[in-house]
Amino acid sequence: MTGSAALAETLRKVFKDEKLDGLIGYAAGTTPLRPRPAVFTAPGDFDAAVFDGFCVQNLATYLRRHPDRRMGILVKGCDRRAVTVLIQERQVAREDLFLIGVPCPGMLNRARLLTEFPGLETGGVAEEGDTLTVAAADGPVSLARADYLLPACRACRHRVPTDVDLMLDAPPFAAPEADTSLGELTGGIDGMERRERAALFAEELSRCILCYACRNVCPFCYCETCFTDTLQPAWMTPAPEPNDIFFYHFNRMMHMSGRCVACGSCAWACPEQIPLHLLFGKITADVAELFAFEAGLDETTPQPMSHFSEDDPDEHIG
Amino acid sequence: MEPARKTEQTPWEPRIVAFLCRWCSYAGADLAGVSRLSYPPTTRVILVPCSSRVNPYHILKALMEGADGVLVSGCHPGDCHYLTGNLLARRRFILLKRLLAYMGVEAARVKFSWISASEGEAFAGLIREITEEVRAVGPFQGFLRETGEDVYDR
Ligand code: SF4
Ligand code: SF4
């Protein structure tokens, strides 16, 4: 399906027939294995459209930038759930949107592929069925797609978007669904000694340069002024130290509770390859366990942090 | 607040910052005072309109600025002056407490409780208890400071 003429044609037709002002999808990027999000605004644009196993970035992030326009958007399972959350939070209106669903094949771990096969170029990974053929330096190598999925995608149980206006055919490549869960991915850490956990996060987060890519890519980090940017009060110190890094990640996760759709875009965007799935996975698994809630599955169930139940757990009140 | 760990002449005493709801726990602390109950004087009370006014920012910032432990106390369920503030806070706090523990912060550092205006004795007892629990885990060194070798750089 990568850059296929069929995909371009389908999207072009939708764009014209539905009289859309723009259509948000993916186009080939300038760095290897990293398609870029693109807003197509003219029929001629669509020749650049691609969809492959590297289209990780959640496109719902871009919806708020096009208010009062009729927008089309390509949605995988997690993008679709993010749209639902944005509708619930009154950030976008369903009637302004034309949703083009694509059954997600599970997204690939670009960073790992590039580490194991240095020098890979865009198009250096051919996807077919459940295998990947990688154009390595000394000839093609075959890999199981399932082994190279991103952690968030390994845990995903909602790959096929629901309630879309047009559903595309499933791409001719995919990995089997869910071989783990967010609870399982983070449960190992819960089981560690406290000191080990502290050292693990001290180590991983010591690489954080506070570039805020993880915030900027997230569909739900849309506050006009982020707590990291306020000067009065200045929650973050001007010369950040470990306390500030902790403050940032901890509070971002608190803000994600009951909203994060575990799309993995933040982990994907991080230039330092910090395993952010360990953080959003934890808060998302806790919300599921404590409040029996998964974000973005339907518009009518209220978000857990905006209400309460008399029978909520109180094991933490002492 | 001047961090306790910087005054080396006097022995370290756990510093507790207590965010108390004005309608219940703050009055409970007042009652402990007028009843002449004794509890550790290293507690700093911050008056808040409701336990749900307390944001995770406040709790983390208190620790970052020199507290060794934080208490948030509000009205018992059903007694909230604003009817449901404490129930909303309860949801937030359980996630907060779990995430803190997950990221390696000692559970004793942050505590939540319900204390009414008539529970002066309970307030004094709770502060004594927290102070001892925090004493057991020692001064707070800052977030993300514990490396594998347990070396602190300040
Ligand atoms: S926190 Fe990360 S995984 Fe969750 S919705 Fe935002 S970008 Fe996606
Ligand atoms: S993207 Fe990575 S380096 Fe940048 S702020 Fe987020 S965690 Fe830190």
CSV table of C-alpha atoms and ligand atoms in Angstrom, one decimal:
chain,number,residue,atom,x,y,z
A,1,MET,CA,0.0,0.0,0.0
A,2,THR,CA,3.1,2.2,0.4
A,3,GLY,CA,2.6,5.2,-1.9
A,4,SER,CA,0.2,3.1,-4.0
A,5,ALA,CA,-1.7,4.7,-6.8
A,6,ALA,CA,-4.8,3.0,-5.4
A,7,LEU,CA,-4.5,4.8,-2.1
A,8,ALA,CA,-3.9,8.2,-3.8
A,9,GLU,CA,-6.9,7.6,-6.1
A,10,THR,CA,-9.2,6.7,-3.2
A,11,LEU,CA,-8.3,9.7,-1.1
A,12,ARG,CA,-8.5,12.0,-4.1
A,13,LYS,CA,-12.0,10.8,-4.9
A,14,VAL,CA,-13.1,11.2,-1.3
A,15,PHE,CA,-11.6,14.7,-1.2
A,16,LYS,CA,-13.6,15.7,-4.3
A,17,ASP,CA,-16.8,13.9,-3.7
A,18,GLU,CA,-17.1,15.1,-0.1
A,19,LYS,CA,-16.0,18.6,-1.0
A,20,LEU,CA,-13.4,18.6,1.8
A,21,ASP,CA,-11.3,21.6,2.7
A,22,GLY,CA,-8.4,19.4,3.6
A,23,LEU,CA,-7.5,15.8,4.2
A,24,ILE,CA,-5.0,14.8,6.8
A,25,GLY,CA,-2.9,11.7,6.0
A,26,TYR,CA,0.7,10.6,5.6
A,27,ALA,CA,3.2,11.5,2.9
A,28,ALA,CA,6.7,10.2,2.3
A,29,GLY,CA,9.1,11.9,4.7
A,30,THR,CA,12.7,13.2,4.3
A,31,THR,CA,14.2,10.9,7.0
A,32,PRO,CA,14.3,7.2,6.6
A,33,LEU,CA,11.3,5.2,7.8
A,34,ARG,CA,9.5,8.3,9.0
A,35,PRO,CA,6.5,9.3,6.9
A,36,ARG,CA,5.4,12.7,7.7
A,37,PRO,CA,1.9,13.9,8.5
A,38,ALA,CA,0.5,15.9,5.6
A,39,VAL,CA,-2.6,18.0,5.0
A,40,PHE,CA,-3.7,17.5,1.4
A,41,THR,CA,-5.6,20.5,0.2
A,42,ALA,CA,-5.7,20.1,-3.6
A,43,PRO,CA,-6.4,17.0,-5.8
A,44,GLY,CA,-2.9,17.2,-7.2
A,45,ASP,CA,-1.4,16.6,-3.7
A,46,PHE,CA,-2.5,13.0,-3.3
A,47,ASP,CA,0.2,11.4,-5.4
A,48,ALA,CA,2.5,11.8,-2.3
A,49,ALA,CA,0.1,9.9,0.0
A,50,VAL,CA,1.5,6.8,1.7
A,51,PHE,CA,0.4,4.3,4.3
A,52,ASP,CA,2.9,1.8,5.7
A,53,GLY,CA,4.0,0.3,9.0
A,54,PHE,CA,5.8,3.5,10.0
A,55,CYS,CA,2.7,5.8,10.0
A,56,VAL,CA,2.8,5.8,13.8
A,57,GLN,CA,2.0,9.5,14.5
A,58,ASN,CA,-1.5,10.1,15.7
A,59,LEU,CA,-3.1,12.4,13.1
A,60,ALA,CA,-5.9,13.6,15.5
A,61,THR,CA,-3.3,16.0,16.9
A,62,TYR,CA,-3.8,18.2,13.8
A,63,LEU,CA,-7.5,18.5,13.8
A,64,ARG,CA,-7.7,21.4,16.2
A,65,ARG,CA,-5.5,23.4,13.8
A,66,HIS,CA,-8.2,23.5,11.2
A,67,PRO,CA,-11.3,24.9,12.9
A,68,ASP,CA,-14.4,25.6,11.0
A,69,ARG,CA,-13.3,23.5,8.0
A,70,ARG,CA,-14.6,20.3,6.7
A,71,MET,CA,-11.7,18.0,7.2
A,72,GLY,CA,-11.0,14.4,6.1
A,73,ILE,CA,-8.7,12.4,8.2
A,74,LEU,CA,-7.1,9.0,7.8
A,75,VAL,CA,-7.6,7.1,11.1
A,76,LYS,CA,-6.1,3.9,12.5
A,77,GLY,CA,-7.7,2.4,15.6
A,78,CYS,CA,-5.9,4.8,18.0
A,79,ASP,CA,-6.4,7.9,15.8
A,80,ARG,CA,-10.1,7.1,15.8
A,81,ARG,CA,-10.2,6.8,19.5
A,82,ALA,CA,-8.3,10.1,19.9
A,83,VAL,CA,-11.0,11.7,17.7
A,84,THR,CA,-13.7,10.4,20.0
A,85,VAL,CA,-11.9,11.9,23.0
A,86,LEU,CA,-11.5,15.2,21.2
A,87,ILE,CA,-15.2,15.2,20.4
A,88,GLN,CA,-16.0,14.4,24.1
A,89,GLU,CA,-13.8,17.3,25.1
A,90,ARG,CA,-15.6,19.6,22.6
A,91,GLN,CA,-12.5,20.3,20.7
A,92,VAL,CA,-13.8,19.1,17.3
A,93,ALA,CA,-17.3,18.4,16.0
A,94,ARG,CA,-18.1,15.1,14.4
A,95,GLU,CA,-20.2,16.7,11.7
A,96,ASP,CA,-17.1,18.7,10.5
A,97,LEU,CA,-15.1,15.5,10.0
A,98,PHE,CA,-15.0,12.8,7.3
A,99,LEU,CA,-13.3,9.8,8.8
A,100,ILE,CA,-11.4,7.4,6.6
A,101,GLY,CA,-10.6,4.3,8.5
A,102,VAL,CA,-7.8,1.9,7.9
A,103,PRO,CA,-7.5,-1.4,9.7
A,104,CYS,CA,-4.1,-1.0,11.4
A,105,PRO,CA,-1.5,-3.7,10.7
A,106,GLY,CA,0.4,-2.8,13.9
A,107,MET,CA,3.2,-0.2,13.7
A,108,LEU,CA,6.9,-0.9,13.5
A,109,ASN,CA,9.7,0.0,15.7
A,110,ARG,CA,11.7,2.3,13.5
A,111,ALA,CA,14.4,3.0,16.1
A,112,ARG,CA,15.1,-0.7,16.6
A,113,LEU,CA,15.3,-1.4,12.9
A,114,LEU,CA,17.7,1.5,12.4
A,115,THR,CA,19.9,0.3,15.2
A,116,GLU,CA,20.0,-3.3,14.0
A,117,PHE,CA,20.3,-2.3,10.4
A,118,PRO,CA,22.2,0.9,10.2
A,119,GLY,CA,21.9,2.9,7.0
A,120,LEU,CA,18.4,1.8,6.1
A,121,GLU,CA,16.7,4.2,3.7
A,122,THR,CA,13.0,5.0,3.2
A,123,GLY,CA,11.7,2.0,1.3
A,124,GLY,CA,14.4,-0.2,2.8
A,125,VAL,CA,11.8,-2.3,4.5
A,126,ALA,CA,9.3,-4.2,2.4
A,127,GLU,CA,6.2,-5.3,4.2
A,128,GLU,CA,4.3,-8.4,3.0
A,129,GLY,CA,1.9,-10.5,5.1
A,130,ASP,CA,3.4,-11.1,8.5
A,131,THR,CA,7.0,-10.7,7.3
A,132,LEU,CA,9.4,-7.8,6.7
A,133,THR,CA,12.2,-7.9,4.2
A,134,VAL,CA,14.9,-5.5,5.2
A,135,ALA,CA,17.4,-4.3,2.7
A,136,ALA,CA,20.5,-4.7,4.9
A,137,ALA,CA,24.0,-3.8,3.9
A,138,ASP,CA,24.9,-7.4,3.0
A,139,GLY,CA,21.6,-8.5,1.3
A,140,PRO,CA,18.0,-8.8,2.2
A,141,VAL,CA,17.0,-10.2,5.6
A,142,SER,CA,13.5,-11.6,6.5
A,143,LEU,CA,12.0,-10.8,9.8
A,144,ALA,CA,8.7,-11.6,11.6
A,145,ARG,CA,6.6,-8.4,11.7
A,146,ALA,CA,5.3,-9.4,15.2
A,147,ASP,CA,8.9,-9.2,16.6
A,148,TYR,CA,9.3,-5.6,15.5
A,149,LEU,CA,6.1,-4.0,16.6
A,150,LEU,CA,6.1,-1.0,18.9
A,151,PRO,CA,5.3,-1.8,22.5
A,152,ALA,CA,2.0,0.2,22.4
A,153,CYS,CA,1.0,-1.7,19.3
A,154,ARG,CA,1.8,-5.1,20.8
A,155,ALA,CA,-0.7,-4.3,23.5
A,156,CYS,CA,-3.4,-2.8,21.3
A,157,ARG,CA,-6.8,-4.4,21.2
A,158,HIS,CA,-8.6,-1.8,19.0
A,159,ARG,CA,-6.7,-1.8,15.7
A,160,VAL,CA,-9.8,-1.5,13.5
A,161,PRO,CA,-11.4,1.9,13.8
A,162,THR,CA,-15.2,2.0,14.4
A,163,ASP,CA,-17.8,4.4,13.2
A,164,VAL,CA,-16.0,5.7,10.2
A,165,ASP,CA,-17.4,7.3,7.1
A,166,LEU,CA,-15.4,5.2,4.7
A,167,MET,CA,-13.4,2.0,5.5
A,168,LEU,CA,-10.4,1.2,3.4
A,169,ASP,CA,-9.4,-2.3,2.6
A,170,ALA,CA,-7.0,-3.8,5.1
A,171,PRO,CA,-3.4,-3.4,3.9
A,172,PRO,CA,-1.8,-6.6,2.6
A,173,PHE,CA,0.5,-6.8,5.6
A,174,ALA,CA,-0.2,-7.1,9.3
A,175,ALA,CA,1.0,-8.7,12.5
A,176,PRO,CA,-1.2,-10.9,14.7
A,177,GLU,CA,-3.1,-8.9,17.3
A,178,ALA,CA,-2.2,-8.3,21.0
A,179,ASP,CA,0.4,-10.6,22.5
A,180,THR,CA,0.7,-8.4,25.6
A,181,SER,CA,-1.2,-5.7,27.5
A,182,LEU,CA,-0.3,-2.4,29.1
A,183,GLY,CA,-0.7,-4.0,32.5
A,184,GLU,CA,1.7,-6.7,31.6
A,185,LEU,CA,4.2,-4.2,30.0
A,186,THR,CA,4.3,-2.2,33.3
A,187,GLY,CA,3.6,-5.0,35.7
A,188,GLY,CA,7.2,-6.1,35.7
A,189,ILE,CA,8.2,-2.7,37.1
A,190,ASP,CA,5.5,-2.9,39.8
A,191,GLY,CA,7.1,-6.1,40.9
A,192,MET,CA,10.6,-4.6,41.3
A,193,GLU,CA,12.2,-3.4,44.5
A,194,ARG,CA,11.5,0.3,45.1
A,195,ARG,CA,15.2,1.1,44.7
A,196,GLU,CA,15.3,-0.7,41.4
A,197,ARG,CA,12.3,1.2,40.1
A,198,ALA,CA,13.8,4.5,41.2
A,199,ALA,CA,17.1,3.7,39.5
A,200,LEU,CA,15.3,2.7,36.3
A,201,PHE,CA,13.5,5.9,35.9
A,202,ALA,CA,16.4,8.0,37.1
A,203,GLU,CA,18.5,6.3,34.4
A,204,GLU,CA,15.9,6.5,31.5
A,205,LEU,CA,14.7,10.0,32.3
A,206,SER,CA,18.3,11.3,32.7
A,207,ARG,CA,18.4,11.4,28.9
A,208,CYS,CA,15.4,13.7,28.7
A,209,ILE,CA,16.3,17.0,27.2
A,210,LEU,CA,12.9,18.5,27.8
A,211,CYS,CA,12.4,19.2,24.1
A,212,TYR,CA,8.6,18.6,24.7
A,213,ALA,CA,8.3,16.6,21.5
A,214,CYS,CA,6.3,14.0,23.5
A,215,ARG,CA,3.9,16.8,24.5
A,216,ASN,CA,3.6,18.4,21.1
A,217,VAL,CA,2.8,15.2,19.3
A,218,CYS,CA,0.1,14.2,21.7
A,219,PRO,CA,-3.5,14.8,20.6
A,220,PHE,CA,-4.5,15.7,24.1
A,221,CYS,CA,-1.7,18.1,25.0
A,222,TYR,CA,-3.6,21.0,23.5
A,223,CYS,CA,-3.7,23.5,26.4
A,224,GLU,CA,-3.0,27.0,25.1
A,225,THR,CA,-0.5,27.5,27.9
A,226,CYS,CA,1.1,24.3,29.2
A,227,PHE,CA,2.1,24.2,32.9
A,228,THR,CA,5.7,23.9,31.7
A,229,ASP,CA,5.5,27.3,30.1
A,230,THR,CA,3.9,29.5,32.8
A,231,LEU,CA,6.2,32.0,34.5
A,232,GLN,CA,3.9,32.8,37.3
A,233,PRO,CA,4.0,30.4,39.0
A,234,ALA,CA,7.1,29.0,37.4
A,235,TRP,CA,6.6,25.3,37.9
A,236,MET,CA,9.7,24.5,35.9
A,237,THR,CA,13.0,26.1,36.9
A,238,PRO,CA,14.9,28.0,34.1
A,239,ALA,CA,17.8,25.6,34.2
A,240,PRO,CA,16.1,22.2,34.5
A,241,GLU,CA,17.4,19.6,36.8
A,242,PRO,CA,16.1,16.0,37.5
A,243,ASN,CA,13.3,17.4,39.7
A,244,ASP,CA,11.9,19.3,36.8
A,245,ILE,CA,12.1,16.4,34.5
A,246,PHE,CA,10.2,14.3,37.0
A,247,PHE,CA,7.7,17.1,37.5
A,248,TYR,CA,7.1,17.4,33.8
A,249,HIS,CA,6.6,13.7,33.1
A,250,PHE,CA,4.6,13.0,36.3
A,251,ASN,CA,2.2,15.8,35.7
A,252,ARG,CA,1.8,15.1,32.0
A,253,MET,CA,0.8,11.6,32.9
A,254,MET,CA,-1.7,12.9,35.5
A,255,HIS,CA,-3.2,15.0,32.8
A,256,MET,CA,-3.4,12.0,30.5
A,257,SER,CA,-5.3,9.9,33.0
A,258,GLY,CA,-8.6,8.7,31.4
A,259,ARG,CA,-7.7,10.4,28.1
A,260,CYS,CA,-4.6,8.7,26.8
A,261,VAL,CA,-5.5,6.2,24.0
A,262,ALA,CA,-2.0,4.5,24.2
A,263,CYS,CA,-1.2,5.4,20.6
A,264,GLY,CA,2.5,5.4,21.4
A,265,SER,CA,3.1,8.6,19.5
A,266,CYS,CA,5.0,10.2,22.4
A,267,ALA,CA,7.4,7.4,22.7
A,268,TRP,CA,7.8,7.4,18.9
A,269,ALA,CA,8.5,11.1,18.8
A,270,CYS,CA,11.2,11.1,21.6
A,271,PRO,CA,14.6,11.8,20.1
A,272,GLU,CA,16.2,10.1,23.1
A,273,GLN,CA,14.2,6.9,22.8
A,274,ILE,CA,13.0,7.1,26.3
A,275,PRO,CA,10.5,4.2,26.9
A,276,LEU,CA,7.6,6.5,27.5
A,277,HIS,CA,5.2,3.5,27.1
A,278,LEU,CA,6.2,2.6,30.6
A,279,LEU,CA,4.6,5.9,31.8
A,280,PHE,CA,1.4,6.2,29.7
A,281,GLY,CA,1.0,2.4,29.9
A,282,LYS,CA,1.0,2.6,33.7
A,283,ILE,CA,-1.6,5.4,34.0
A,284,THR,CA,-3.8,3.8,31.4
A,285,ALA,CA,-3.6,0.4,33.0
A,286,ASP,CA,-4.4,1.9,36.4
A,287,VAL,CA,-7.4,3.8,35.0
A,288,ALA,CA,-8.7,0.6,33.4
A,289,GLU,CA,-8.2,-1.4,36.6
A,290,LEU,CA,-9.6,1.1,39.1
A,291,PHE,CA,-12.4,2.7,37.1
A,292,ALA,CA,-13.0,0.1,34.4
A,293,PHE,CA,-12.5,2.7,31.7
A,294,GLU,CA,-10.7,2.8,28.3
A,295,ALA,CA,-10.5,6.2,26.6
A,296,GLY,CA,-12.1,6.9,23.2
A,297,LEU,CA,-14.3,3.8,22.9
A,298,ASP,CA,-17.6,5.8,22.9
A,299,GLU,CA,-18.6,9.3,23.2
A,300,THR,CA,-21.3,8.8,25.9
A,301,THR,CA,-19.4,7.3,28.8
A,302,PRO,CA,-18.1,10.2,30.8
A,303,GLN,CA,-14.4,10.6,31.3
A,304,PRO,CA,-13.4,9.0,34.6
A,305,MET,CA,-11.6,12.1,36.1
A,306,SER,CA,-14.6,14.3,35.6
A,307,HIS,CA,-16.8,12.3,37.9
A,308,PHE,CA,-16.7,9.8,40.7
A,309,SER,CA,-18.5,7.0,42.4
A,310,GLU,CA,-19.3,6.6,46.1
A,311,ASP,CA,-17.8,3.2,45.9
A,312,ASP,CA,-14.4,4.3,44.5
A,313,PRO,CA,-11.4,2.5,45.9
A,314,ASP,CA,-10.1,4.1,49.1
A,315,GLU,CA,-7.2,1.8,49.9
A,316,HIS,CA,-4.9,4.9,49.7
A,317,ILE,CA,-6.7,6.9,52.4
A,318,GLY,CA,-5.1,6.3,55.7
B,1,MET,CA,11.2,27.0,52.8
B,2,GLU,CA,14.9,26.4,53.6
B,3,PRO,CA,15.6,22.7,53.0
B,4,ALA,CA,16.1,20.9,56.3
B,5,ARG,CA,19.1,19.0,55.0
B,6,LYS,CA,21.1,22.2,54.6
B,7,THR,CA,21.2,23.0,58.4
B,8,GLU,CA,23.7,20.6,59.6
B,9,GLN,CA,24.1,21.9,63.1
B,10,THR,CA,20.7,20.7,64.3
B,11,PRO,CA,19.7,17.0,63.9
B,12,TRP,CA,17.4,16.3,61.0
B,13,GLU,CA,13.7,16.3,61.8
B,14,PRO,CA,11.2,15.2,59.2
B,15,ARG,CA,9.4,18.2,57.6
B,16,ILE,CA,5.8,17.6,56.8
B,17,VAL,CA,3.7,19.9,54.7
B,18,ALA,CA,0.0,19.4,55.4
B,19,PHE,CA,-2.6,20.7,53.0
B,20,LEU,CA,-5.7,21.0,55.1
B,21,CYS,CA,-9.3,21.7,54.0
B,22,ARG,CA,-10.6,24.8,55.6
B,23,TRP,CA,-14.0,23.2,56.5
B,24,CYS,CA,-12.7,20.2,58.4
B,25,SER,CA,-9.1,19.1,58.8
B,26,TYR,CA,-7.9,22.7,59.3
B,27,ALA,CA,-10.4,23.1,62.1
B,28,GLY,CA,-9.3,19.7,63.4
B,29,ALA,CA,-5.8,20.9,63.6
B,30,ASP,CA,-7.1,24.0,65.4
B,31,LEU,CA,-8.9,21.8,67.9
B,32,ALA,CA,-5.7,19.8,68.4
B,33,GLY,CA,-4.0,23.1,69.2
B,34,VAL,CA,-6.6,24.5,71.6
B,35,SER,CA,-6.8,21.1,73.3
B,36,ARG,CA,-3.1,21.5,73.9
B,37,LEU,CA,-2.3,18.1,72.3
B,38,SER,CA,1.3,17.7,71.3
B,39,TYR,CA,2.4,16.8,67.9
B,40,PRO,CA,5.7,17.4,66.0
B,41,PRO,CA,6.3,21.1,65.5
B,42,THR,CA,8.1,20.5,62.2
B,43,THR,CA,4.7,20.4,60.4
B,44,ARG,CA,3.8,23.3,58.1
B,45,VAL,CA,0.1,23.7,57.5
B,46,ILE,CA,-1.3,25.2,54.3
B,47,LEU,CA,-4.9,26.2,54.2
B,48,VAL,CA,-6.9,25.1,51.2
B,49,PRO,CA,-10.6,25.5,50.4
B,50,CYS,CA,-11.1,21.8,49.7
B,51,SER,CA,-9.0,18.7,49.3
B,52,SER,CA,-9.8,18.8,45.6
B,53,ARG,CA,-8.0,22.2,45.4
B,54,VAL,CA,-4.7,20.3,45.9
B,55,ASN,CA,-3.1,19.7,42.5
B,56,PRO,CA,-0.3,17.2,41.9
B,57,TYR,CA,1.8,20.2,41.2
B,58,HIS,CA,1.5,21.3,44.8
B,59,ILE,CA,2.4,18.0,46.3
B,60,LEU,CA,5.5,17.5,44.0
B,61,LYS,CA,6.6,21.1,44.5
B,62,ALA,CA,6.4,20.8,48.3
B,63,LEU,CA,8.8,17.9,48.1
B,64,MET,CA,11.1,19.6,45.6
B,65,GLU,CA,11.3,22.7,47.8
B,66,GLY,CA,12.4,20.9,51.0
B,67,ALA,CA,9.5,18.9,52.5
B,68,ASP,CA,10.2,15.3,53.4
B,69,GLY,CA,6.6,14.3,53.5
B,70,VAL,CA,3.2,15.7,52.4
B,71,LEU,CA,-0.2,15.2,53.9
B,72,VAL,CA,-3.5,16.1,52.2
B,73,SER,CA,-6.5,15.9,54.4
B,74,GLY,CA,-10.1,16.7,53.7
B,75,CYS,CA,-13.6,16.0,54.8
B,76,HIS,CA,-15.0,12.4,55.2
B,77,PRO,CA,-17.0,11.3,52.2
B,78,GLY,CA,-20.4,12.8,52.4
B,79,ASP,CA,-19.3,15.7,54.5
B,80,CYS,CA,-17.7,17.9,51.8
B,81,HIS,CA,-18.7,21.5,52.0
B,82,TYR,CA,-19.0,21.5,48.2
B,83,LEU,CA,-20.7,18.1,48.3
B,84,THR,CA,-18.3,16.1,46.1
B,85,GLY,CA,-14.9,17.8,46.0
B,86,ASN,CA,-13.4,15.1,48.2
B,87,LEU,CA,-14.7,12.3,46.1
B,88,LEU,CA,-13.2,13.8,42.9
B,89,ALA,CA,-9.9,14.2,44.9
B,90,ARG,CA,-10.1,10.6,45.9
B,91,ARG,CA,-9.9,9.5,42.3
B,92,ARG,CA,-7.1,11.7,41.5
B,93,PHE,CA,-5.1,10.8,44.6
B,94,ILE,CA,-5.2,7.1,44.0
B,95,LEU,CA,-3.6,7.5,40.6
B,96,LEU,CA,-1.1,9.9,42.0
B,97,LYS,CA,-0.1,7.7,44.8
B,98,ARG,CA,0.3,4.7,42.5
B,99,LEU,CA,2.3,6.5,39.9
B,100,LEU,CA,4.6,8.0,42.6
B,101,ALA,CA,5.3,4.5,44.0
B,102,TYR,CA,5.7,3.1,40.5
B,103,MET,CA,8.4,5.7,39.7
B,104,GLY,CA,10.2,4.7,42.9
B,105,VAL,CA,9.2,7.3,45.5
B,106,GLU,CA,8.7,5.9,49.0
B,107,ALA,CA,5.0,5.4,49.8
B,108,ALA,CA,5.4,7.1,53.2
B,109,ARG,CA,6.2,10.5,51.6
B,110,VAL,CA,2.7,11.3,50.5
B,111,LYS,CA,-0.4,10.5,52.5
B,112,PHE,CA,-4.1,11.2,52.3
B,113,SER,CA,-6.7,11.2,55.0
B,114,TRP,CA,-10.1,12.3,56.0
B,115,ILE,CA,-10.2,14.3,59.3
B,116,SER,CA,-13.2,16.2,60.6
B,117,ALA,CA,-13.3,19.4,62.6
B,118,SER,CA,-14.0,17.4,65.8
B,119,GLU,CA,-11.1,15.0,65.4
B,120,GLY,CA,-8.3,17.0,67.0
B,121,GLU,CA,-6.9,13.8,68.6
B,122,ALA,CA,-6.9,12.0,65.3
B,123,PHE,CA,-5.1,14.9,63.7
B,124,ALA,CA,-2.3,15.0,66.3
B,125,GLY,CA,-2.0,11.2,66.1
B,126,LEU,CA,-1.8,11.2,62.3
B,127,ILE,CA,1.0,13.9,62.3
B,128,ARG,CA,2.9,11.8,64.9
B,129,GLU,CA,2.5,8.7,62.7
B,130,ILE,CA,3.5,10.4,59.5
B,131,THR,CA,6.5,12.0,61.1
B,132,GLU,CA,7.7,8.6,62.3
B,133,GLU,CA,7.1,7.0,58.9
B,134,VAL,CA,9.0,9.7,57.1
B,135,ARG,CA,11.8,9.5,59.7
B,136,ALA,CA,12.1,5.8,58.8
B,137,VAL,CA,12.7,6.6,55.2
B,138,GLY,CA,15.0,9.6,55.8
B,139,PRO,CA,15.3,13.0,54.2
B,140,PHE,CA,13.9,13.5,50.7
B,141,GLN,CA,16.8,13.8,48.3
B,142,GLY,CA,14.9,15.0,45.2
B,143,PHE,CA,13.3,13.1,42.4
B,144,LEU,CA,15.3,10.9,40.0
B,145,ARG,CA,18.4,11.0,42.3
B,146,GLU,CA,18.8,7.4,43.2
B,147,THR,CA,21.2,5.7,40.8
B,148,GLY,CA,22.0,2.0,40.9
B,149,GLU,CA,24.9,2.7,43.3
B,150,ASP,CA,22.6,4.7,45.5
B,151,VAL,CA,24.7,7.8,45.1
B,152,TYR,CA,23.2,11.2,45.7
B,153,ASP,CA,24.7,14.2,44.0
B,154,ARG,CA,23.6,16.8,46.4
C,1,SF4,S1,0.2,10.3,26.1
C,1,SF4,FE1,1.4,9.4,24.3
C,1,SF4,S2,0.3,7.4,24.0
C,1,SF4,FE2,-1.1,8.7,25.2
C,1,SF4,S3,-2.4,9.7,23.7
C,1,SF4,FE3,-0.7,11.1,24.1
C,1,SF4,S4,0.9,10.6,22.5
C,1,SF4,FE4,-0.6,8.9,22.6
C,2,SF4,S1,10.4,13.8,23.7
C,2,SF4,FE1,11.8,12.6,25.0
C,2,SF4,S2,13.5,14.1,25.4
C,2,SF4,FE2,11.8,15.3,24.6
C,2,SF4,S3,10.7,16.0,26.5
C,2,SF4,FE3,9.7,14.1,25.8
C,2,SF4,S4,10.8,12.5,27.0
C,2,SF4,FE4,12.1,14.3,27.1
